CSV table of C-alpha atoms and ligand atoms in Angstrom, one decimal:
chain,number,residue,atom,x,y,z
A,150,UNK,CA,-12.8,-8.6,-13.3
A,151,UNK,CA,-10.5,-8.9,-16.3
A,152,UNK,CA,-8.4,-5.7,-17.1
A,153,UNK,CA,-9.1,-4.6,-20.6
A,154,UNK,CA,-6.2,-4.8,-23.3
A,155,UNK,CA,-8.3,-2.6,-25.7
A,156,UNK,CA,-5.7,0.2,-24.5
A,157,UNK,CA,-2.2,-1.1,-25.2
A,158,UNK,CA,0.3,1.0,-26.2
A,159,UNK,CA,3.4,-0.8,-26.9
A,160,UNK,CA,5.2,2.4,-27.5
A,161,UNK,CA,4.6,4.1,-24.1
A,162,UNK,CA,4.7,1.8,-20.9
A,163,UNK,CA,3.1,1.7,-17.7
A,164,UNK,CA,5.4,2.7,-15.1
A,165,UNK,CA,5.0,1.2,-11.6
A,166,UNK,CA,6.6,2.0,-8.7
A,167,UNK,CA,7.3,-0.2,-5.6
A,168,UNK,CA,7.3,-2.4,-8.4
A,169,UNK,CA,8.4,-5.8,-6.3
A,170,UNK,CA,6.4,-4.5,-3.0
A,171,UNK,CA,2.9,-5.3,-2.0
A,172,UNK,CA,0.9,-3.1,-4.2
A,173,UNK,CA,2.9,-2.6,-7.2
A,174,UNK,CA,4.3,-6.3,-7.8
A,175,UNK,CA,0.3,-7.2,-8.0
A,176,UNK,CA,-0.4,-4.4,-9.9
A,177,UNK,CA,2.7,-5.3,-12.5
A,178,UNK,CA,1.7,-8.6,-12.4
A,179,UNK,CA,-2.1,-7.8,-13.4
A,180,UNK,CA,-1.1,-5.2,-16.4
A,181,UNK,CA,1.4,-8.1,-17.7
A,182,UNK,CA,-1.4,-10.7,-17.8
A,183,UNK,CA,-3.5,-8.1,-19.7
A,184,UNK,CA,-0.6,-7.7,-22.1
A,185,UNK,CA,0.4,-3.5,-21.4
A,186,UNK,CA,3.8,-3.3,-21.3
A,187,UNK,CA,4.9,-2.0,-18.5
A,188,UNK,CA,8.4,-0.6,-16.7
A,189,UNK,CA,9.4,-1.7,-13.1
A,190,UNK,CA,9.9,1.0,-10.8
A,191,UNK,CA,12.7,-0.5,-8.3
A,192,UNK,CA,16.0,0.7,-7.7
A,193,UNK,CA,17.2,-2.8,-8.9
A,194,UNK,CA,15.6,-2.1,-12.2
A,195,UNK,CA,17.3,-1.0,-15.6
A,196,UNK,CA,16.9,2.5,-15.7
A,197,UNK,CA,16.7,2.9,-11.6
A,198,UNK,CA,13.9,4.6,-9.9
A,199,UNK,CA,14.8,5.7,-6.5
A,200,UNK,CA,12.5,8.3,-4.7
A,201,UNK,CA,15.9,10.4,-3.0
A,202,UNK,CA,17.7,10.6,-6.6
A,203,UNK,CA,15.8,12.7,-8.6
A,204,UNK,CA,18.7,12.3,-11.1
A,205,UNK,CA,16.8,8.8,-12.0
A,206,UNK,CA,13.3,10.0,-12.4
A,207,UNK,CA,14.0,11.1,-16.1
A,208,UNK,CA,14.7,8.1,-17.8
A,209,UNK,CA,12.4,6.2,-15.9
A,210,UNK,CA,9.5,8.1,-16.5
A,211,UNK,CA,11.0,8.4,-20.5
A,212,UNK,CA,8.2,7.4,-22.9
A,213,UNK,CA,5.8,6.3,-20.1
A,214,UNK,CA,1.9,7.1,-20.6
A,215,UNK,CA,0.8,6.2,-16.8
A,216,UNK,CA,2.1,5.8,-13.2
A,217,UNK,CA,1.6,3.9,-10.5
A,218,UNK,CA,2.7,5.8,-7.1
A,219,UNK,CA,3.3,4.0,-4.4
A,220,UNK,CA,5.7,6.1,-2.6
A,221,UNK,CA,8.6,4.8,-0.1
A,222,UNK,CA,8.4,4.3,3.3
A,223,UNK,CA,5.5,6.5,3.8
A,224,UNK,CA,3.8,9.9,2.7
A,225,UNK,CA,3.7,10.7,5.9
A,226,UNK,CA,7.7,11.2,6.9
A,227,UNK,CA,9.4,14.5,6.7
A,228,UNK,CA,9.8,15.9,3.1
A,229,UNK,CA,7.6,13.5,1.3
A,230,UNK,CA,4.7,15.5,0.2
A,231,UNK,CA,7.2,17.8,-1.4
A,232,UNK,CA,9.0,14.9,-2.9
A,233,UNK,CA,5.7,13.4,-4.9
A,234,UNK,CA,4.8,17.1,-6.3
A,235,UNK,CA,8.2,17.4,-7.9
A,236,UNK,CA,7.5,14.0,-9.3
A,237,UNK,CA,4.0,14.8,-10.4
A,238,UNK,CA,5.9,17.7,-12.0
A,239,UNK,CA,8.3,15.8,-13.7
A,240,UNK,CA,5.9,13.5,-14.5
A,241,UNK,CA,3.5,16.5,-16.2
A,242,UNK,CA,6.7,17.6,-18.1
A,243,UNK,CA,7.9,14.1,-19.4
A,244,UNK,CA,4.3,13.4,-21.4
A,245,UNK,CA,2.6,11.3,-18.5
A,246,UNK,CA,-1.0,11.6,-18.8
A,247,UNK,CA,-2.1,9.3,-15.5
A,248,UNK,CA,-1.5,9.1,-12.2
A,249,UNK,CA,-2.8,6.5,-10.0
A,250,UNK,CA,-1.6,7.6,-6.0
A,251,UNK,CA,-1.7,5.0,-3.5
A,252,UNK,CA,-2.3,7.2,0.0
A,253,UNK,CA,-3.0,6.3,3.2
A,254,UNK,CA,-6.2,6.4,5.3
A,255,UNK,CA,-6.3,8.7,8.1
A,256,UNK,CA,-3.0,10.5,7.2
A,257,UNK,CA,-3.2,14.4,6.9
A,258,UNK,CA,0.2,14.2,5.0
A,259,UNK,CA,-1.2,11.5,2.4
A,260,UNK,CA,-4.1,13.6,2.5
A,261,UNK,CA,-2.0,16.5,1.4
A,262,UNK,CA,-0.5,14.8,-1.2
A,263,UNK,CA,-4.1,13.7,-2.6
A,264,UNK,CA,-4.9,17.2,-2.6
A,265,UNK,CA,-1.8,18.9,-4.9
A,266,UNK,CA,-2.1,15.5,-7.7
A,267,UNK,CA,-6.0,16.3,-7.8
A,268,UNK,CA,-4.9,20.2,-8.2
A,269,UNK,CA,-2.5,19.1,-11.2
A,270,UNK,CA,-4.3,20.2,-14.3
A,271,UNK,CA,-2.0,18.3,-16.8
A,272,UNK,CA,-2.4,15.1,-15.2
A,273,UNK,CA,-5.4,12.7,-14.9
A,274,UNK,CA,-5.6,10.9,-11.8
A,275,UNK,CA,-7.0,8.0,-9.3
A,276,UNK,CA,-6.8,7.9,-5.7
A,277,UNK,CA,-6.6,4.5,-3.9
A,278,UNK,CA,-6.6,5.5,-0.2
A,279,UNK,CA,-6.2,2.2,1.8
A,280,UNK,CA,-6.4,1.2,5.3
A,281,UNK,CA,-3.6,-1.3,6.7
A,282,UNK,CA,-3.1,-4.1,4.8
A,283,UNK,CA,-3.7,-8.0,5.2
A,284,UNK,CA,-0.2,-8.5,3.4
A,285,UNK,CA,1.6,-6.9,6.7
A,286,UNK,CA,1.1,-9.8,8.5
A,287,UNK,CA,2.6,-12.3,5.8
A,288,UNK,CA,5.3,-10.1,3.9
A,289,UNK,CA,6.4,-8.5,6.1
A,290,UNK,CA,6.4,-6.2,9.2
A,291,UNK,CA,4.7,-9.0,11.4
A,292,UNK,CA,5.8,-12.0,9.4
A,293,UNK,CA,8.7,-12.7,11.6
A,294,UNK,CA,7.2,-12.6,15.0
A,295,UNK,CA,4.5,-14.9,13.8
A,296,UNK,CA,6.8,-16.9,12.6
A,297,UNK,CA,8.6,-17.0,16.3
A,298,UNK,CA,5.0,-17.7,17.6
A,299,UNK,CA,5.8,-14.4,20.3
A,300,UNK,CA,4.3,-10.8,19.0
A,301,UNK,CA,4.5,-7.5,20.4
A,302,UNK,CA,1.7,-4.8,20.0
A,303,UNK,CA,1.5,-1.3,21.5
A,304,UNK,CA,-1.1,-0.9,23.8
A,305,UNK,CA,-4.1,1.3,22.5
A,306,UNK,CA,-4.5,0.1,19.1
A,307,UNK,CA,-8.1,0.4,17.4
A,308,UNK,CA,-9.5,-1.9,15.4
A,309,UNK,CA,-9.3,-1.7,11.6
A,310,UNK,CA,-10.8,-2.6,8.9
A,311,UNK,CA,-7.6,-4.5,7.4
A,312,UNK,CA,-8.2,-4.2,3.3
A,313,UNK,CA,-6.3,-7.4,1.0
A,314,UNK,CA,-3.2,-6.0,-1.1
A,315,UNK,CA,-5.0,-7.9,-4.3
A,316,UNK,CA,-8.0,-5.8,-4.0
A,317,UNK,CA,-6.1,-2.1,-4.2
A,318,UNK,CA,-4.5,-4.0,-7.3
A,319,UNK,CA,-7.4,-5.0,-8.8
A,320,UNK,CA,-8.5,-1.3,-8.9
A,321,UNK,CA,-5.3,0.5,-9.5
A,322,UNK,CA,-4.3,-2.2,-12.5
A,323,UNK,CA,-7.3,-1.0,-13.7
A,324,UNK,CA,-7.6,2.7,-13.2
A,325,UNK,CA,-4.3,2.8,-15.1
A,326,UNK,CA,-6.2,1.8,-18.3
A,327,UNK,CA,-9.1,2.4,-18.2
A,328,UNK,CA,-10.5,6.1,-17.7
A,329,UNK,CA,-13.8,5.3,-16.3
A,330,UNK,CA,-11.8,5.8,-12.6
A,331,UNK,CA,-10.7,9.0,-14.1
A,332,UNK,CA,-11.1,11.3,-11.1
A,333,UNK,CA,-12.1,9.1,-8.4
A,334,UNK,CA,-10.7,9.3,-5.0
A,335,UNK,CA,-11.4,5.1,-3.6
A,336,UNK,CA,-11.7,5.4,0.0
A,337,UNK,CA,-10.3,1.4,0.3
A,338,UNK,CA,-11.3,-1.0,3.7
A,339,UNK,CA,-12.2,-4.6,4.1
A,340,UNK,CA,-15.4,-5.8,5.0
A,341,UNK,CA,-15.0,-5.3,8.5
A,342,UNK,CA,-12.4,-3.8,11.1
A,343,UNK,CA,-11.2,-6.2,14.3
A,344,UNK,CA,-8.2,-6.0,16.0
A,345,UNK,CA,-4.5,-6.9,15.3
A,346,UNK,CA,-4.6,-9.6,18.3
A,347,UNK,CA,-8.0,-11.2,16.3
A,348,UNK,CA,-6.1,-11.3,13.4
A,349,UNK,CA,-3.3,-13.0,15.1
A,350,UNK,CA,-5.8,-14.9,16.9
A,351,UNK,CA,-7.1,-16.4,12.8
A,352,UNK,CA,-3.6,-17.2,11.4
A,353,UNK,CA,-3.0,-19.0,14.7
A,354,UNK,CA,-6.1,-21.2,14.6
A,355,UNK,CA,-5.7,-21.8,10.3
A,356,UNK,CA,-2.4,-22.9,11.2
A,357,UNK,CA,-2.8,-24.8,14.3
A,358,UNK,CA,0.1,-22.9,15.8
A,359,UNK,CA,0.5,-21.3,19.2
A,360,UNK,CA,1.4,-17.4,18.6
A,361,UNK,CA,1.2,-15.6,21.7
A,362,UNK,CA,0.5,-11.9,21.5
A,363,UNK,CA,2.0,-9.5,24.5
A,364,UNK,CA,0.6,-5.5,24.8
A,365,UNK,CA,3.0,-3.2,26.1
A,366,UNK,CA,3.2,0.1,26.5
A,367,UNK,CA,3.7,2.5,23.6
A,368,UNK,CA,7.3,4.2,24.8
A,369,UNK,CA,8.4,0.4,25.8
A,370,UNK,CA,7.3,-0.7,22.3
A,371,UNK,CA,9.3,2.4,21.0
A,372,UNK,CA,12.1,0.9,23.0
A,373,UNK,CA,11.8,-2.5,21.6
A,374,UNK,CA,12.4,-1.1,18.0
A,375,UNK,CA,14.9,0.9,18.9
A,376,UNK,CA,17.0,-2.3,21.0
A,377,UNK,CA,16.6,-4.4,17.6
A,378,UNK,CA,17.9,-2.2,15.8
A,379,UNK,CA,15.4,-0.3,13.7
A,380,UNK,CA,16.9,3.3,12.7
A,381,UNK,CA,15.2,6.4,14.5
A,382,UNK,CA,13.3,8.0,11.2
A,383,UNK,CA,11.7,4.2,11.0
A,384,UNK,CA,10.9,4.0,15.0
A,385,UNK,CA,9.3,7.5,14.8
A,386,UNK,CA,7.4,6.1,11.2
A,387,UNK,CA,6.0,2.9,13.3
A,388,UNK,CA,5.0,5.2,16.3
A,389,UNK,CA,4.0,7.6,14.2
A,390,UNK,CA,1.6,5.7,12.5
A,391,UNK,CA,0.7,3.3,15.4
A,392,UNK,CA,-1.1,6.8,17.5
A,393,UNK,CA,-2.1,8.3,14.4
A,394,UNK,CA,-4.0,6.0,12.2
A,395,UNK,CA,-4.6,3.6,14.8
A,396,UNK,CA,-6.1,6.2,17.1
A,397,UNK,CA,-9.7,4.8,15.9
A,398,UNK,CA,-10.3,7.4,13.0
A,399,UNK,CA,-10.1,5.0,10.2
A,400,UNK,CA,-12.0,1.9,12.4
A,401,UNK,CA,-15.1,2.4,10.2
A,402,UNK,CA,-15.7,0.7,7.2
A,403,UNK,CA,-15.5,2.3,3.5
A,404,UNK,CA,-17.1,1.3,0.2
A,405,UNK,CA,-14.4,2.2,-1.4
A,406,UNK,CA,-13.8,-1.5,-3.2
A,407,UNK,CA,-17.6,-2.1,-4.0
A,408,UNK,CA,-17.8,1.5,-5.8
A,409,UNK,CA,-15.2,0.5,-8.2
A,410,UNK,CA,-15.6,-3.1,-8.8
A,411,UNK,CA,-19.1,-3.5,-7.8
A,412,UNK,CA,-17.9,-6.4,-6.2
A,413,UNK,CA,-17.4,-6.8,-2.3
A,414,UNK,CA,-14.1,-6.3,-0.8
A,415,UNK,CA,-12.0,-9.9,-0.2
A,416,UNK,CA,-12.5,-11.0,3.7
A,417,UNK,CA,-9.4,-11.4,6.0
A,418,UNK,CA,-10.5,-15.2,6.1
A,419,UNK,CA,-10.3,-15.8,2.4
A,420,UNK,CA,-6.9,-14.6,2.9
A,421,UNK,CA,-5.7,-16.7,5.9
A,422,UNK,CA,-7.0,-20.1,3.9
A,423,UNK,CA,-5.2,-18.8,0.7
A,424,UNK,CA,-2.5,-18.2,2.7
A,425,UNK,CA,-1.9,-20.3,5.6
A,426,UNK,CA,-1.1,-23.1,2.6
A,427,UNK,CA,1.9,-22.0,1.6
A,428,UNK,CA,3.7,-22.5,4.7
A,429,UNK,CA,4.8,-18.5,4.8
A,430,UNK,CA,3.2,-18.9,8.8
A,431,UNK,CA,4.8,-22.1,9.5
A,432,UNK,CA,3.1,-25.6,10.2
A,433,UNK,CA,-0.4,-26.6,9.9
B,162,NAP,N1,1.4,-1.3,4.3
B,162,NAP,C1,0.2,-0.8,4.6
B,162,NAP,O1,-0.6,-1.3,5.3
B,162,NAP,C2,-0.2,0.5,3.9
B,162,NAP,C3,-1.5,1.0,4.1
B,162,NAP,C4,-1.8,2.1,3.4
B,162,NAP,C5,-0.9,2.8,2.6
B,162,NAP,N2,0.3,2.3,2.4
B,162,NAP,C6,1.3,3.0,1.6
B,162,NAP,O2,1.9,2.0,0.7
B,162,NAP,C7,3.2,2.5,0.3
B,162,NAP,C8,4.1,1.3,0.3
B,162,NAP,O3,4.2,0.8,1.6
B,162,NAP,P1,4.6,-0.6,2.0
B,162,NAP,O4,5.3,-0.5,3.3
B,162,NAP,O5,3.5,-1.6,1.9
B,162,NAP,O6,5.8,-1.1,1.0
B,162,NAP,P2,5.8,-2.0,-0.3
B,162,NAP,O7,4.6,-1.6,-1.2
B,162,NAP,O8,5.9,-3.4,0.1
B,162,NAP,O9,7.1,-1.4,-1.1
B,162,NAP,C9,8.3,-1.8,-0.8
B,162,NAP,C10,9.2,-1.5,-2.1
B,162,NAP,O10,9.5,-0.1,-2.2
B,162,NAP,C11,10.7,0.0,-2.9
B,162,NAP,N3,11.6,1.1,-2.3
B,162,NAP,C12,12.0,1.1,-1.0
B,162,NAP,N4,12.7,2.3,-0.9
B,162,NAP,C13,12.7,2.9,-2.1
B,162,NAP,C14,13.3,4.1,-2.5
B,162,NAP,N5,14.0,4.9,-1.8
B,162,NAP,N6,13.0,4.5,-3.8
B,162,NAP,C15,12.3,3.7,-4.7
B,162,NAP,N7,11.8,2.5,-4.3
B,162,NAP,C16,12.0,2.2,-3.0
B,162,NAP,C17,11.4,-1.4,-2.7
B,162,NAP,O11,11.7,-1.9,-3.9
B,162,NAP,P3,13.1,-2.0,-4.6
B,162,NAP,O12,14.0,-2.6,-3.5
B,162,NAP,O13,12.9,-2.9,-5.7
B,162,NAP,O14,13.5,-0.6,-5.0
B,162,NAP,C18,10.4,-2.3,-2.0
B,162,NAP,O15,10.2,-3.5,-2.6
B,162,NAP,C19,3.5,3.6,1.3
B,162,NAP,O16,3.4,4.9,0.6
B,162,NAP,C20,2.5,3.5,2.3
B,162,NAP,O17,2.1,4.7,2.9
B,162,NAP,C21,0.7,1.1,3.1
C-alpha cells in the first residue's frame, strides 16, 4: 500500500529514530519515497540524537511534527521506561503532535512504556508491538554465526512467530501520516511461529549451505557471550530476553499486520528467497 503524500509538510519533518537500524532506516526510506521530509535520528546525524544525552534531544526534535521511537538497545534495560517519558515530555513541549512507539511483545517494561505514551494527553500516538524479527538473522545478531555455518542457541527457546522488519515499516511509515492509526495499539507477528533451529534449518536449505545449530545450556550460553566479549548490561539484555519473551508467551500468532493493512503479514519464506540472493548468507 502506497503511503499518502496528501500530508506533507515541508516545514515540520518527520523525525525517526534508529534511523539507519532495522525499523527506522525502512521506515525513513518509505516517508522519503512518499516525498515527507524527514530528519534522521542517529548519533551520526546533523543535529545528533543520542538516547543518554538528553542535551541533543532539543534540536533534534526542533520543528518536527511526528516521531518514530524505536528506542536503543531495548525498553526493557534498567532506566529506559523513564528515559522515553522524559522524551515523550520533551517531545509534548517541543510542538510534536505524533508518536509512533515501536515495543516489544511480551515485555512488561515495553508494556509500561505503552501505557505512559497512551496516558500522554498532548500527544497522539501508534503502538507497533512486534515479535522478534526476520532481519536478526541477516543484519545482525545471528548473521555472523550463519555466516561461519556453526550457531549457538540456549536451550529452552519457544517457538515464535518471527514478524519481517518491512512489514512494522509499512505500518509505522504510515501511522506517522496518516491519522486513521490514531490510537491503535498493533499487536505485530508473522503468519506463523516455528523455532529458531527451523529458521536456520530454511536459510540453510535456500542456500545450499551446511549451518549446524548446537543447544546448550542457558548459563553456558551466558558464558559464551561473556568469553567473546559482549559487555555484562548486553549479556544480561540477551539472557534477559532469551527466558523472558522466549518463555512461550508470545508463541501465538497476532493479527496485528492484517488489522492495519488488511493485507496478510509477509511469510519468513518470502524473506529467505528475497534474501538468500544477495549473498548476505553466503553461497548458493
Ligand atoms: N530486533 C527485534 O527482534 C525486536 C523485536 C521487537 C522489538 N524490538 C525493539 O526494536 C528496537 C530496536 O532494536 P534493534 O536491536 O532491532 O535495533 P535497530 O533498529 O537495528 O537499531 C539500531 C540503531 O540504533 C541506533 N542507536 C544505538 N544506540 C543508540 C543511542 N544510544 N542513541 C541513539 N541511537 C542509538 C544506532 O544508530 P546510529 O549508530 O546511527 O546512532 C543503530 O543503527 C528496540 O527498542 C527493541 O526493543 C526489536
Amino acid at each position: 500500500m502506497a503511503i499518502s503524500s496528501s500530508t506533507r509538510d515541508d516545514a515540520h519533518p518527520i523525525l525517526v529514530l534508529g534511523a539507519n537500524g532495522k525499523t527506522g532506516g525502512r521506515v525513513l526510506q518509505r516517508l522519503r519515497a512518499a516525498g515527507h521530509a524527514v530528519r534522521a535520528g542517529s548519533r551520526s546525524a546533523e543535529p545528533p540524537f543520542e538516547w543518554e544525552d538528553r542535551a541533543t534531544w532539543k534540536a533534534a526534535l526542533k520543528g518536527v511534527r511526528a516521531v518514530y521511537v524505536a528506542y536503543q538497545p531495548d525498553l526493557c534495560v534498567p532506566g529506559a521506561v523513564d528515559t522515553v517519558i522524559a522524551f515523550y515530555d520533551a517531545a509534548a513541549k517541543a510542538g510534536v503532535e505524533r508518536i509512533v512507539l515501536l515495543s516489544g511483545r511480551g515485555e512488561p517494561e515495553a508494556h509500561d512504556a505503552e501505557r505512559a505514551l497512551q496516558a500522554a494527553t498532548a500527544l497522539d500516538w501508534t503502538i507497533v508491538r512486534a515479535s522478534w524479527f526476520f532481519q536478526n538473522f541477516s543484519e545482525n545478531y545471528f548473521l555472523d554465526e550463519i555466516v561461519a555455518g556453526a550457531i549457538t542457541l540456549p536451550e529452552g527457546l519457544a517457538a515464535e512467530p518471527f514478524i519481517d522488519a518491512d512489514d512494522i515499516a509499512d505500518i509505522a511509515a504510515e501511522a506517522l501520516v496518516d491519522s486513521r492509526h490514531s490510537r491503535k495499539l498493533y499487536e505485530l507477528t508473522g503468519p506463523q511461529a516455528f523455532t529458531f533451529p527451523e529458521a536456520i534449518a530454511q536459510i540453510a536449505r535456500a542456500t545450499h549451505r551446511q549451518i549446524d545449530c548446537r543447544i546448550i545450556p542457558m548459563d553456558d550460553y551466558a558464558g559464551l557471550l561473556a568469553e567473546a566479549g559482549l559487555p555484562k548490561d548486553l549479556c544480561w539484555l540477551v539472557v534477559y530476553l532469551f527466558t523472558t519473551v522466549l518463555d512461550g508467551r508470545n508463541t501465538p500468532v497476532a493479527h496485528g499486520v492484517e488489522q492495519a493493512l488488511g493485507r496478510p503479514p509477509r511469510t519468513f519464506a518470502d524473506y529467505v528467497a528475497r534474501t538468500a540472493p544477495t549473498g548476505v548468507w553466503g553461497a548458493r
